[in-house]
Amino acid sequence: KSIVSRLESFLVDLHRKYEALEPGPKAEVVWGIYRDVADEWLLPLDRGRKGKTYFPIRKDDSIFVSIASYRDENCANTLKTMYEKAAHPDKVFVGLVQQNCLENCYSGVLEGGKIEHIPPDDDCYQIFCSSEQGKKRCYQNNQIRHFFINETESLGPAVARYFASKLWFGETYFMQVDSHSIFNENWDVHPIQDIKATPSFPKSCLTHYPPGHDNPNFDKPASRICGAKFTDTDIESQIVRLTVSDSFEKEFKKVPCKAPFVGAGYVFVHSSFLAWMPFDPYVPWVFMGEEIMFSLRLYTWGFDIYSPTHNTLGHFYVRKHKPKFWETVGRVFKQPGIHNKIQMYIINRVKSFIGYPESSPEITDETLLVYDDIYGPGSVRPLN
């Protein structure tokens, strides 16, 4: 409760200060306020805890599933199929961060560039928890931990995942999926078998891009993320972007194969990683860059990355005309398109940690590089 109270106080304090700004503030001003408020409310949760988790790690093969939802109509079905298809549903616990609009809601960009007023978003938590299946999971067993964020307070996917990680309560494994996923039978069995079979266990991470929901390939071996490229748009600031997964295996392996990169839509790792690399709250509104930074931190902290042997969930990759978090940023700061300026400024934190010459510490705003000993690359393996 004390952790959640800090997260709530952080959001209240931050957005009270943002509401006092004149329209269209500079990115440096937005970042400066964010950093100061995060220093007060969030940093104490991680400072001085290197090598320690908040709770003892259980040894019962329980799974914590981190889900960050942004105005997602598929979220309730994700929870539904997760528990329906699990072989051991009593061992599955969820940290749900739900970012919804409650009033004066807008659609995403529609045909012809239009944006329309729409009804408030579906409450994923309420819908699932009011079902017969959900009542047991939410109220009897307390398996769903819910943190609500108003749409106008949303800070992008990386910070939402940071919030979700703070809802972990000692489960053996930490799993991260998107809120628009569908699960296959026994989805909780395969990754535990896989990760225990890896030679580096428990310093192992299973990850890939799940197949699309309309062709989930549950009967075929999982793919691997082996490709990456520099983006070529100004908005993405030439960050390293991972390419689609490729299928290399023709039959199911007994031991997972190594892969170089992490896909944020499917991560399965022993929860001990939280003791060494807590999620970074100092990357608000950053979208591209999350995955390459996750990959880098795991590797430099001594974790090996593998692809799972089986496809255990499908993913909705196209959500056309649905609201996006960056559209809200423009309304919050009363300047359409301001998200791009803010994101391009803050992404220098990620680029500097990775080693981009144009974002080297010598020429980058030093306030962007704070607390690299907590949230930056590890010290077990060198970056090169």
Tab-separated table of N, CA and C in Angstrom, residues 189-332:
chain	number	residue	atom	x	y	z
A	189	VAL	N	2.678	-23.361	-18.698
A	189	VAL	CA	3.531	-24.535	-18.511
A	189	VAL	C	4.809	-24.428	-19.338
A	190	HIS	N	4.672	-24.097	-20.617
A	190	HIS	CA	5.821	-24.097	-21.528
A	190	HIS	C	6.945	-23.146	-21.102
A	191	PRO	N	6.648	-21.894	-20.750
A	191	PRO	CA	7.769	-21.008	-20.418
A	191	PRO	C	8.548	-21.425	-19.168
A	192	ILE	N	7.864	-22.028	-18.192
A	192	ILE	CA	8.574	-22.496	-17.003
A	192	ILE	C	9.499	-23.657	-17.365
A	193	GLN	N	9.002	-24.577	-18.192
A	193	GLN	CA	9.852	-25.672	-18.647
A	193	GLN	C	11.032	-25.134	-19.456
A	194	ASP	N	10.751	-24.174	-20.329
A	194	ASP	CA	11.791	-23.606	-21.182
A	194	ASP	C	12.889	-22.929	-20.375
A	195	ILE	N	12.479	-22.039	-19.462
A	195	ILE	CA	13.478	-21.227	-18.771
A	195	ILE	C	14.345	-22.086	-17.852
A	196	LYS	N	13.777	-23.134	-17.281
A	196	LYS	CA	14.565	-24.032	-16.440
A	196	LYS	C	15.538	-24.870	-17.270
A	197	ALA	N	15.256	-25.033	-18.556
A	197	ALA	CA	16.127	-25.820	-19.436
A	197	ALA	C	17.300	-25.009	-19.981
A	198	THR	N	17.268	-23.684	-19.807
A	198	THR	CA	18.354	-22.854	-20.333
A	198	THR	C	19.601	-23.010	-19.462
A	199	PRO	N	20.769	-23.023	-20.073
A	199	PRO	CA	22.001	-23.221	-19.287
A	199	PRO	C	22.328	-22.085	-18.335
A	200	SER	N	21.778	-20.893	-18.558
A	200	SER	CA	22.087	-19.749	-17.699
A	200	SER	C	21.061	-19.516	-16.606
A	201	PHE	N	20.046	-20.370	-16.493
A	201	PHE	CA	18.993	-20.186	-15.494
A	201	PHE	C	19.599	-20.066	-14.101
A	202	PRO	N	19.168	-19.125	-13.250
A	202	PRO	CA	17.975	-18.268	-13.399
A	202	PRO	C	18.231	-16.944	-14.130
A	203	LYS	N	19.458	-16.727	-14.607
A	203	LYS	CA	19.742	-15.470	-15.307
A	203	LYS	C	19.425	-15.634	-16.788
A	204	SER	N	18.166	-15.928	-17.043
A	204	SER	CA	17.680	-16.170	-18.399
A	204	SER	C	16.406	-15.378	-18.629
A	205	CYS	N	16.176	-15.000	-19.875
A	205	CYS	CA	14.952	-14.287	-20.257
A	205	CYS	C	14.418	-14.880	-21.549
A	206	LEU	N	13.144	-15.258	-21.547
A	206	LEU	CA	12.464	-15.706	-22.760
A	206	LEU	C	11.713	-14.535	-23.365
A	207	THR	N	11.820	-14.364	-24.676
A	207	THR	CA	11.137	-13.236	-25.306
A	207	THR	C	11.043	-13.447	-26.813
A	208	HIS	N	10.036	-12.867	-27.414
A	208	HIS	CA	9.903	-12.803	-28.879
A	208	HIS	C	8.715	-11.907	-29.191
A	209	TYR	N	8.452	-11.709	-30.487
A	209	TYR	CA	7.220	-11.058	-30.895
A	209	TYR	C	6.189	-12.153	-31.133
A	210	PRO	N	5.129	-12.211	-30.324
A	210	PRO	CA	4.110	-13.237	-30.549
A	210	PRO	C	3.472	-13.087	-31.927
A	211	PRO	N	3.004	-14.171	-32.513
A	211	PRO	CA	2.314	-14.073	-33.807
A	211	PRO	C	0.995	-13.317	-33.674
A	212	GLY	N	0.447	-12.883	-34.801
A	212	GLY	CA	-0.808	-12.154	-34.799
A	212	GLY	C	-1.969	-12.998	-34.304
A	213	HIS	N	-2.974	-12.333	-33.750
A	213	HIS	CA	-4.099	-13.054	-33.151
A	213	HIS	C	-4.882	-13.864	-34.167
A	214	ASP	N	-4.857	-13.430	-35.442
A	214	ASP	CA	-5.633	-14.114	-36.472
A	214	ASP	C	-4.899	-15.327	-37.035
A	215	ASN	N	-3.629	-15.485	-36.711
A	215	ASN	CA	-2.847	-16.645	-37.148
A	215	ASN	C	-1.782	-16.934	-36.096
A	216	PRO	N	-2.200	-17.381	-34.909
A	216	PRO	CA	-1.266	-17.459	-33.777
A	216	PRO	C	-0.246	-18.589	-33.835
A	217	ASN	N	-0.396	-19.525	-34.789
A	217	ASN	CA	0.609	-20.588	-34.974
A	217	ASN	C	0.914	-21.350	-33.685
A	218	PHE	N	-0.127	-21.674	-32.948
A	218	PHE	CA	0.087	-22.389	-31.696
A	218	PHE	C	0.692	-23.784	-31.917
A	219	ASP	N	0.558	-24.303	-33.138
A	219	ASP	CA	1.071	-25.651	-33.439
A	219	ASP	C	2.460	-25.609	-34.062
A	220	LYS	N	3.102	-24.434	-34.072
A	220	LYS	CA	4.423	-24.307	-34.692
A	220	LYS	C	5.429	-23.734	-33.697
A	221	PRO	N	6.719	-24.009	-33.915
A	221	PRO	CA	7.743	-23.436	-33.030
A	221	PRO	C	7.724	-21.910	-33.065
A	222	ALA	N	8.108	-21.305	-31.973
A	222	ALA	CA	8.110	-19.845	-31.876
A	222	ALA	C	9.251	-19.252	-32.706
A	223	SER	N	9.083	-17.998	-33.063
A	223	SER	CA	10.084	-17.295	-33.855
A	223	SER	C	11.097	-16.601	-32.948
A	224	ARG	N	12.143	-16.042	-33.572
A	224	ARG	CA	13.180	-15.312	-32.841
A	224	ARG	C	13.324	-13.907	-33.412
A	225	ILE	N	13.678	-12.961	-32.553
A	225	ILE	CA	13.966	-11.590	-32.984
A	225	ILE	C	15.473	-11.488	-33.206
A	226	CYS	N	15.874	-11.480	-34.442
A	226	CYS	CA	17.311	-11.446	-34.744
A	226	CYS	C	17.704	-10.246	-35.588
A	227	GLY	N	16.756	-9.414	-35.963
A	227	GLY	CA	17.068	-8.284	-36.828
A	227	GLY	C	16.826	-6.951	-36.156
A	228	ALA	N	17.615	-5.961	-36.559
A	228	ALA	CA	17.452	-4.603	-36.034
A	228	ALA	C	17.944	-3.617	-37.085
A	229	LYS	N	17.421	-2.395	-37.017
A	229	LYS	CA	17.848	-1.366	-37.959
A	229	LYS	C	17.728	-0.008	-37.286
A	230	PHE	N	18.412	0.979	-37.861
A	230	PHE	CA	18.250	2.345	-37.399
A	230	PHE	C	17.019	2.935	-38.077
A	231	THR	N	16.145	3.536	-37.293
A	231	THR	CA	14.971	4.161	-37.886
A	231	THR	C	15.396	5.360	-38.728
A	232	ASP	N	14.590	5.671	-39.717
A	232	ASP	CA	14.960	6.743	-40.650
A	232	ASP	C	13.979	7.908	-40.631
A	233	THR	N	13.185	8.013	-39.552
A	233	THR	CA	12.282	9.153	-39.432
A	233	THR	C	12.756	10.070	-38.317
A	234	ASP	N	12.494	11.359	-38.465
A	234	ASP	CA	12.912	12.317	-37.450
A	234	ASP	C	12.241	12.041	-36.109
A	235	ILE	N	10.972	11.621	-36.154
A	235	ILE	CA	10.220	11.405	-34.922
A	235	ILE	C	10.883	10.329	-34.064
A	236	GLU	N	11.403	9.278	-34.713
A	236	GLU	CA	12.001	8.170	-33.974
A	236	GLU	C	13.477	8.400	-33.668
A	237	SER	N	14.020	9.499	-34.142
A	237	SER	CA	15.346	9.967	-33.736
A	237	SER	C	16.451	8.935	-33.966
A	238	GLN	N	16.321	8.143	-35.055
A	238	GLN	CA	17.338	7.161	-35.445
A	238	GLN	C	17.647	6.140	-34.353
A	239	ILE	N	16.654	5.832	-33.532
A	239	ILE	CA	16.848	4.823	-32.497
A	239	ILE	C	16.894	3.451	-33.162
A	240	VAL	N	17.491	2.475	-32.481
A	240	VAL	CA	17.520	1.115	-32.996
A	240	VAL	C	16.121	0.522	-32.877
A	241	ARG	N	15.593	0.070	-33.998
A	241	ARG	CA	14.261	-0.526	-34.017
A	241	ARG	C	14.391	-1.994	-34.400
A	242	LEU	N	13.757	-2.865	-33.640
A	242	LEU	CA	13.823	-4.287	-33.924
A	242	LEU	C	12.870	-4.632	-35.060
A	243	THR	N	13.294	-5.566	-35.890
A	243	THR	CA	12.469	-5.973	-37.018
A	243	THR	C	11.638	-7.187	-36.634
A	244	VAL	N	10.754	-7.586	-37.513
A	244	VAL	CA	9.829	-8.681	-37.218
A	244	VAL	C	10.585	-9.975	-36.940
A	245	SER	N	9.939	-10.828	-36.171
A	245	SER	CA	10.538	-12.126	-35.859
A	245	SER	C	10.598	-12.993	-37.109
A	246	ASP	N	11.576	-13.872	-37.131
A	246	ASP	CA	11.689	-14.868	-38.194
A	246	ASP	C	11.648	-16.254	-37.577
A	247	SER	N	11.130	-17.206	-38.343
A	247	SER	CA	11.070	-18.589	-37.886
A	247	SER	C	12.316	-19.322	-38.371
A	248	PHE	N	13.090	-19.827	-37.438
A	248	PHE	CA	14.310	-20.558	-37.773
A	248	PHE	C	14.164	-22.050	-37.500
A	249	GLU	N	13.332	-22.399	-36.532
A	249	GLU	CA	13.171	-23.799	-36.156
A	249	GLU	C	12.015	-24.438	-36.916
A	250	LYS	N	12.238	-25.660	-37.385
A	250	LYS	CA	11.197	-26.401	-38.091
A	250	LYS	C	10.463	-27.366	-37.166
A	251	GLU	N	11.078	-27.657	-36.025
A	251	GLU	CA	10.444	-28.536	-35.042
A	251	GLU	C	10.729	-27.987	-33.642
A	252	PHE	N	9.947	-28.427	-32.704
A	252	PHE	CA	10.081	-27.921	-31.340
A	252	PHE	C	11.394	-28.377	-30.707
A	253	LYS	N	12.079	-27.437	-30.078
A	253	LYS	CA	13.337	-27.725	-29.403
A	253	LYS	C	13.081	-28.069	-27.934
A	254	LYS	N	13.987	-28.855	-27.357
A	254	LYS	CA	13.900	-29.130	-25.928
A	254	LYS	C	14.555	-28.026	-25.108
A	255	VAL	N	15.534	-27.351	-25.724
A	255	VAL	CA	16.217	-26.245	-25.074
A	255	VAL	C	16.032	-24.994	-25.938
A	256	PRO	N	15.580	-23.874	-25.367
A	256	PRO	CA	15.375	-22.654	-26.159
A	256	PRO	C	16.673	-22.182	-26.809
A	257	CYS	N	16.532	-21.537	-27.970
A	257	CYS	CA	17.678	-20.987	-28.688
A	257	CYS	C	17.902	-19.539	-28.279
A	258	LYS	N	19.164	-19.129	-28.279
A	258	LYS	CA	19.488	-17.757	-27.914
A	258	LYS	C	19.022	-16.775	-28.978
A	259	ALA	N	18.761	-15.546	-28.522
A	259	ALA	CA	18.391	-14.445	-29.414
A	259	ALA	C	18.996	-13.168	-28.833
A	260	PRO	N	19.228	-12.155	-29.666
A	260	PRO	CA	19.915	-10.964	-29.152
A	260	PRO	C	19.019	-9.891	-28.539
A	261	PHE	N	17.718	-9.906	-28.865
A	261	PHE	CA	16.897	-8.755	-28.510
A	261	PHE	C	15.632	-9.144	-27.755
A	262	VAL	N	15.101	-8.168	-27.023
A	262	VAL	CA	13.870	-8.333	-26.243
A	262	VAL	C	12.707	-7.670	-26.972
A	263	GLY	N	11.595	-8.389	-27.096
A	263	GLY	CA	10.345	-7.822	-27.592
A	263	GLY	C	9.438	-7.535	-26.416
A	264	ALA	N	8.984	-6.293	-26.269
A	264	ALA	CA	8.260	-5.888	-25.064
A	264	ALA	C	6.905	-6.563	-24.913
A	265	GLY	N	6.357	-7.131	-25.995
A	265	GLY	CA	5.036	-7.749	-25.926
A	265	GLY	C	5.031	-9.152	-25.368
A	266	TYR	N	6.217	-9.721	-25.127
A	266	TYR	CA	6.309	-11.035	-24.479
A	266	TYR	C	7.669	-11.149	-23.803
A	267	VAL	N	7.667	-11.110	-22.495
A	267	VAL	CA	8.886	-11.256	-21.694
A	267	VAL	C	8.574	-12.229	-20.562
A	268	PHE	N	9.462	-13.196	-20.362
A	268	PHE	CA	9.301	-14.147	-19.251
A	268	PHE	C	10.672	-14.338	-18.624
A	269	VAL	N	10.805	-13.954	-17.341
A	269	VAL	CA	12.116	-13.927	-16.701
A	269	VAL	C	11.959	-14.253	-15.216
A	270	HIS	N	12.996	-14.832	-14.636
A	270	HIS	CA	12.979	-15.068	-13.194
A	270	HIS	C	12.961	-13.720	-12.484
A	271	SER	N	12.151	-13.605	-11.448
A	271	SER	CA	11.923	-12.304	-10.810
A	271	SER	C	13.157	-11.739	-10.119
A	272	SER	N	14.212	-12.498	-10.000
A	272	SER	CA	15.436	-11.984	-9.388
A	272	SER	C	16.034	-10.825	-10.190
A	273	PHE	N	15.661	-10.688	-11.454
A	273	PHE	CA	16.194	-9.582	-12.259
A	273	PHE	C	15.789	-8.229	-11.683
A	274	LEU	N	14.663	-8.165	-10.969
A	274	LEU	CA	14.198	-6.902	-10.406
A	274	LEU	C	15.168	-6.357	-9.360
A	275	ALA	N	15.961	-7.224	-8.767
A	275	ALA	CA	16.916	-6.775	-7.756
A	275	ALA	C	18.063	-5.984	-8.378
A	276	TRP	N	18.335	-6.236	-9.649
A	276	TRP	CA	19.493	-5.615	-10.299
A	276	TRP	C	19.107	-4.552	-11.315
A	277	MET	N	17.988	-4.697	-11.956
A	277	MET	CA	17.607	-3.730	-12.989
A	277	MET	C	16.131	-3.343	-12.889
A	278	PRO	N	15.789	-2.547	-11.882
A	278	PRO	CA	14.408	-2.060	-11.783
A	278	PRO	C	14.040	-1.255	-13.024
A	279	PHE	N	12.783	-1.267	-13.365
A	279	PHE	CA	12.316	-0.515	-14.530
A	279	PHE	C	12.619	0.976	-14.340
A	280	ASP	N	12.966	1.629	-15.431
A	280	ASP	CA	13.401	3.024	-15.399
A	280	ASP	C	12.198	3.969	-15.506
A	281	PRO	N	11.922	4.778	-14.466
A	281	PRO	CA	10.804	5.726	-14.562
A	281	PRO	C	11.194	7.045	-15.234
A	282	TYR	N	12.461	7.201	-15.623
A	282	TYR	CA	12.931	8.481	-16.180
A	282	TYR	C	12.911	8.492	-17.707
A	283	VAL	N	11.949	7.786	-18.298
A	283	VAL	CA	11.780	7.806	-19.757
A	283	VAL	C	10.317	8.076	-20.116
A	284	PRO	N	9.721	9.148	-19.588
A	284	PRO	CA	8.316	9.426	-19.904
A	284	PRO	C	8.126	9.710	-21.388
A	285	TRP	N	7.005	9.231	-21.913
A	285	TRP	CA	6.566	9.464	-23.294
A	285	TRP	C	7.475	8.856	-24.356
A	286	VAL	N	8.469	8.084	-23.947
A	286	VAL	CA	9.329	7.409	-24.917
A	286	VAL	C	8.639	6.136	-25.382
A	287	PHE	N	8.556	5.946	-26.684
A	287	PHE	CA	7.934	4.758	-27.258
A	287	PHE	C	9.010	3.874	-27.890
A	288	MET	N	9.643	4.355	-28.946
A	288	MET	CA	10.759	3.630	-29.512
A	288	MET	C	11.961	3.754	-28.571
A	289	GLY	N	12.715	2.689	-28.419
A	289	GLY	CA	13.867	2.703	-27.529
A	289	GLY	C	13.683	1.834	-26.302
A	290	GLU	N	12.440	1.515	-25.967
A	290	GLU	CA	12.170	0.688	-24.789
A	290	GLU	C	12.802	-0.694	-24.934
A	291	GLU	N	12.655	-1.307	-26.108
A	291	GLU	CA	13.095	-2.687	-26.283
A	291	GLU	C	14.616	-2.817	-26.362
A	292	ILE	N	15.268	-1.906	-27.090
A	292	ILE	CA	16.717	-2.005	-27.200
A	292	ILE	C	17.377	-1.740	-25.854
A	293	MET	N	16.780	-0.855	-25.054
A	293	MET	CA	17.337	-0.574	-23.734
A	293	MET	C	17.138	-1.769	-22.792
A	294	PHE	N	16.003	-2.412	-22.863
A	294	PHE	CA	15.739	-3.612	-22.067
A	294	PHE	C	16.753	-4.695	-22.438
A	295	SER	N	16.989	-4.863	-23.737
A	295	SER	CA	17.949	-5.864	-24.209
A	295	SER	C	19.339	-5.578	-23.667
A	296	LEU	N	19.749	-4.307	-23.763
A	296	LEU	CA	21.080	-3.898	-23.318
A	296	LEU	C	21.251	-4.118	-21.819
A	297	ARG	N	20.257	-3.745	-21.039
A	297	ARG	CA	20.372	-3.869	-19.585
A	297	ARG	C	20.430	-5.343	-19.166
A	298	LEU	N	19.601	-6.184	-19.762
A	298	LEU	CA	19.657	-7.608	-19.434
A	298	LEU	C	21.042	-8.176	-19.733
A	299	TYR	N	21.554	-7.879	-20.922
A	299	TYR	CA	22.847	-8.432	-21.318
A	299	TYR	C	23.956	-7.956	-20.382
A	300	THR	N	23.997	-6.664	-20.110
A	300	THR	CA	25.097	-6.137	-19.297
A	300	THR	C	24.969	-6.520	-17.826
A	301	TRP	N	23.795	-6.933	-17.398
A	301	TRP	CA	23.643	-7.456	-16.045
A	301	TRP	C	23.849	-8.971	-15.987
A	302	GLY	N	24.264	-9.567	-17.095
A	302	GLY	CA	24.640	-10.976	-17.081
A	302	GLY	C	23.541	-11.950	-17.425
A	303	PHE	N	22.401	-11.453	-17.926
A	303	PHE	CA	21.306	-12.345	-18.322
A	303	PHE	C	21.451	-12.723	-19.800
A	304	ASP	N	21.165	-13.972	-20.121
A	304	ASP	CA	21.114	-14.409	-21.515
A	304	ASP	C	19.674	-14.374	-21.999
A	305	ILE	N	19.498	-14.031	-23.256
A	305	ILE	CA	18.179	-13.878	-23.871
A	305	ILE	C	17.916	-15.068	-24.790
A	306	TYR	N	16.722	-15.635	-24.677
A	306	TYR	CA	16.326	-16.793	-25.479
A	306	TYR	C	14.930	-16.562	-26.061
A	307	SER	N	14.642	-17.303	-27.125
A	307	SER	CA	13.277	-17.341	-27.631
A	307	SER	C	12.552	-18.533	-27.022
A	308	PRO	N	11.270	-18.407	-26.753
A	308	PRO	CA	10.526	-19.562	-26.239
A	308	PRO	C	10.419	-20.640	-27.318
A	309	THR	N	10.199	-21.864	-26.899
A	309	THR	CA	10.058	-22.947	-27.883
A	309	THR	C	8.667	-22.957	-28.514
A	310	HIS	N	7.652	-22.513	-27.766
A	310	HIS	CA	6.265	-22.571	-28.233
A	310	HIS	C	5.646	-21.171	-28.311
A	311	ASN	N	4.746	-20.992	-29.255
A	311	ASN	CA	3.885	-19.815	-29.271
A	311	ASN	C	2.755	-20.045	-28.269
A	312	THR	N	2.680	-19.217	-27.265
A	312	THR	CA	1.667	-19.424	-26.225
A	312	THR	C	0.622	-18.312	-26.184
A	313	LEU	N	0.821	-17.262	-26.981
A	313	LEU	CA	-0.222	-16.243	-27.071
A	313	LEU	C	-0.176	-15.574	-28.439
A	314	GLY	N	-1.310	-14.982	-28.817
A	314	GLY	CA	-1.408	-14.201	-30.040
A	314	GLY	C	-1.587	-12.734	-29.687
A	315	HIS	N	-1.268	-11.864	-30.630
A	315	HIS	CA	-1.195	-10.433	-30.359
A	315	HIS	C	-1.978	-9.651	-31.406
A	316	PHE	N	-2.746	-8.653	-30.964
A	316	PHE	CA	-3.439	-7.746	-31.886
A	316	PHE	C	-2.460	-6.632	-32.262
A	317	TYR	N	-1.898	-6.714	-33.466
A	317	TYR	CA	-0.879	-5.739	-33.865
A	317	TYR	C	-1.460	-4.471	-34.472
A	318	VAL	N	-2.628	-4.548	-35.036
A	318	VAL	CA	-3.224	-3.378	-35.688
A	318	VAL	C	-4.489	-2.981	-34.939
A	319	ARG	N	-4.494	-1.761	-34.415
A	319	ARG	CA	-5.670	-1.223	-33.721
A	319	ARG	C	-6.015	0.111	-34.388
A	320	LYS	N	-6.466	0.017	-35.609
A	320	LYS	CA	-6.707	1.194	-36.439
A	320	LYS	C	-7.772	2.099	-35.836
A	321	HIS	N	-7.501	3.382	-35.845
A	321	HIS	CA	-8.419	4.433	-35.380
A	321	HIS	C	-8.579	4.462	-33.857
A	322	LYS	N	-7.825	3.637	-33.147
A	322	LYS	CA	-7.922	3.657	-31.692
A	322	LYS	C	-7.038	4.777	-31.128
A	323	PRO	N	-7.400	5.323	-29.968
A	323	PRO	CA	-6.616	6.420	-29.392
A	323	PRO	C	-5.182	5.998	-29.084
A	324	LYS	N	-4.256	6.926	-29.257
A	324	LYS	CA	-2.842	6.697	-28.947
A	324	LYS	C	-2.411	7.706	-27.871
A	325	PHE	N	-1.474	7.304	-27.033
A	325	PHE	CA	-1.122	8.152	-25.888
A	325	PHE	C	-0.534	9.483	-26.320
A	326	TRP	N	0.163	9.515	-27.455
A	326	TRP	CA	0.795	10.775	-27.873
A	326	TRP	C	-0.223	11.828	-28.303
A	327	GLU	N	-1.432	11.389	-28.674
A	327	GLU	CA	-2.479	12.354	-29.007
A	327	GLU	C	-2.949	13.091	-27.751
A	328	THR	N	-2.970	12.377	-26.631
A	328	THR	CA	-3.363	13.001	-25.376
A	328	THR	C	-2.347	14.038	-24.919
A	329	VAL	N	-1.053	13.774	-25.180
A	329	VAL	CA	-0.003	14.700	-24.746
A	329	VAL	C	-0.242	16.096	-25.321
A	330	GLY	N	-0.649	16.147	-26.588
A	330	GLY	CA	-0.922	17.437	-27.219
A	330	GLY	C	-2.053	18.195	-26.552
A	331	ARG	N	-3.058	17.464	-26.064
A	331	ARG	CA	-4.171	18.121	-25.390
A	331	ARG	C	-3.778	18.571	-23.989
A	332	VAL	N	-2.952	17.786	-23.313
A	332	VAL	CA	-2.519	18.149	-21.955
A	332	VAL	C	-1.728	19.446	-21.962
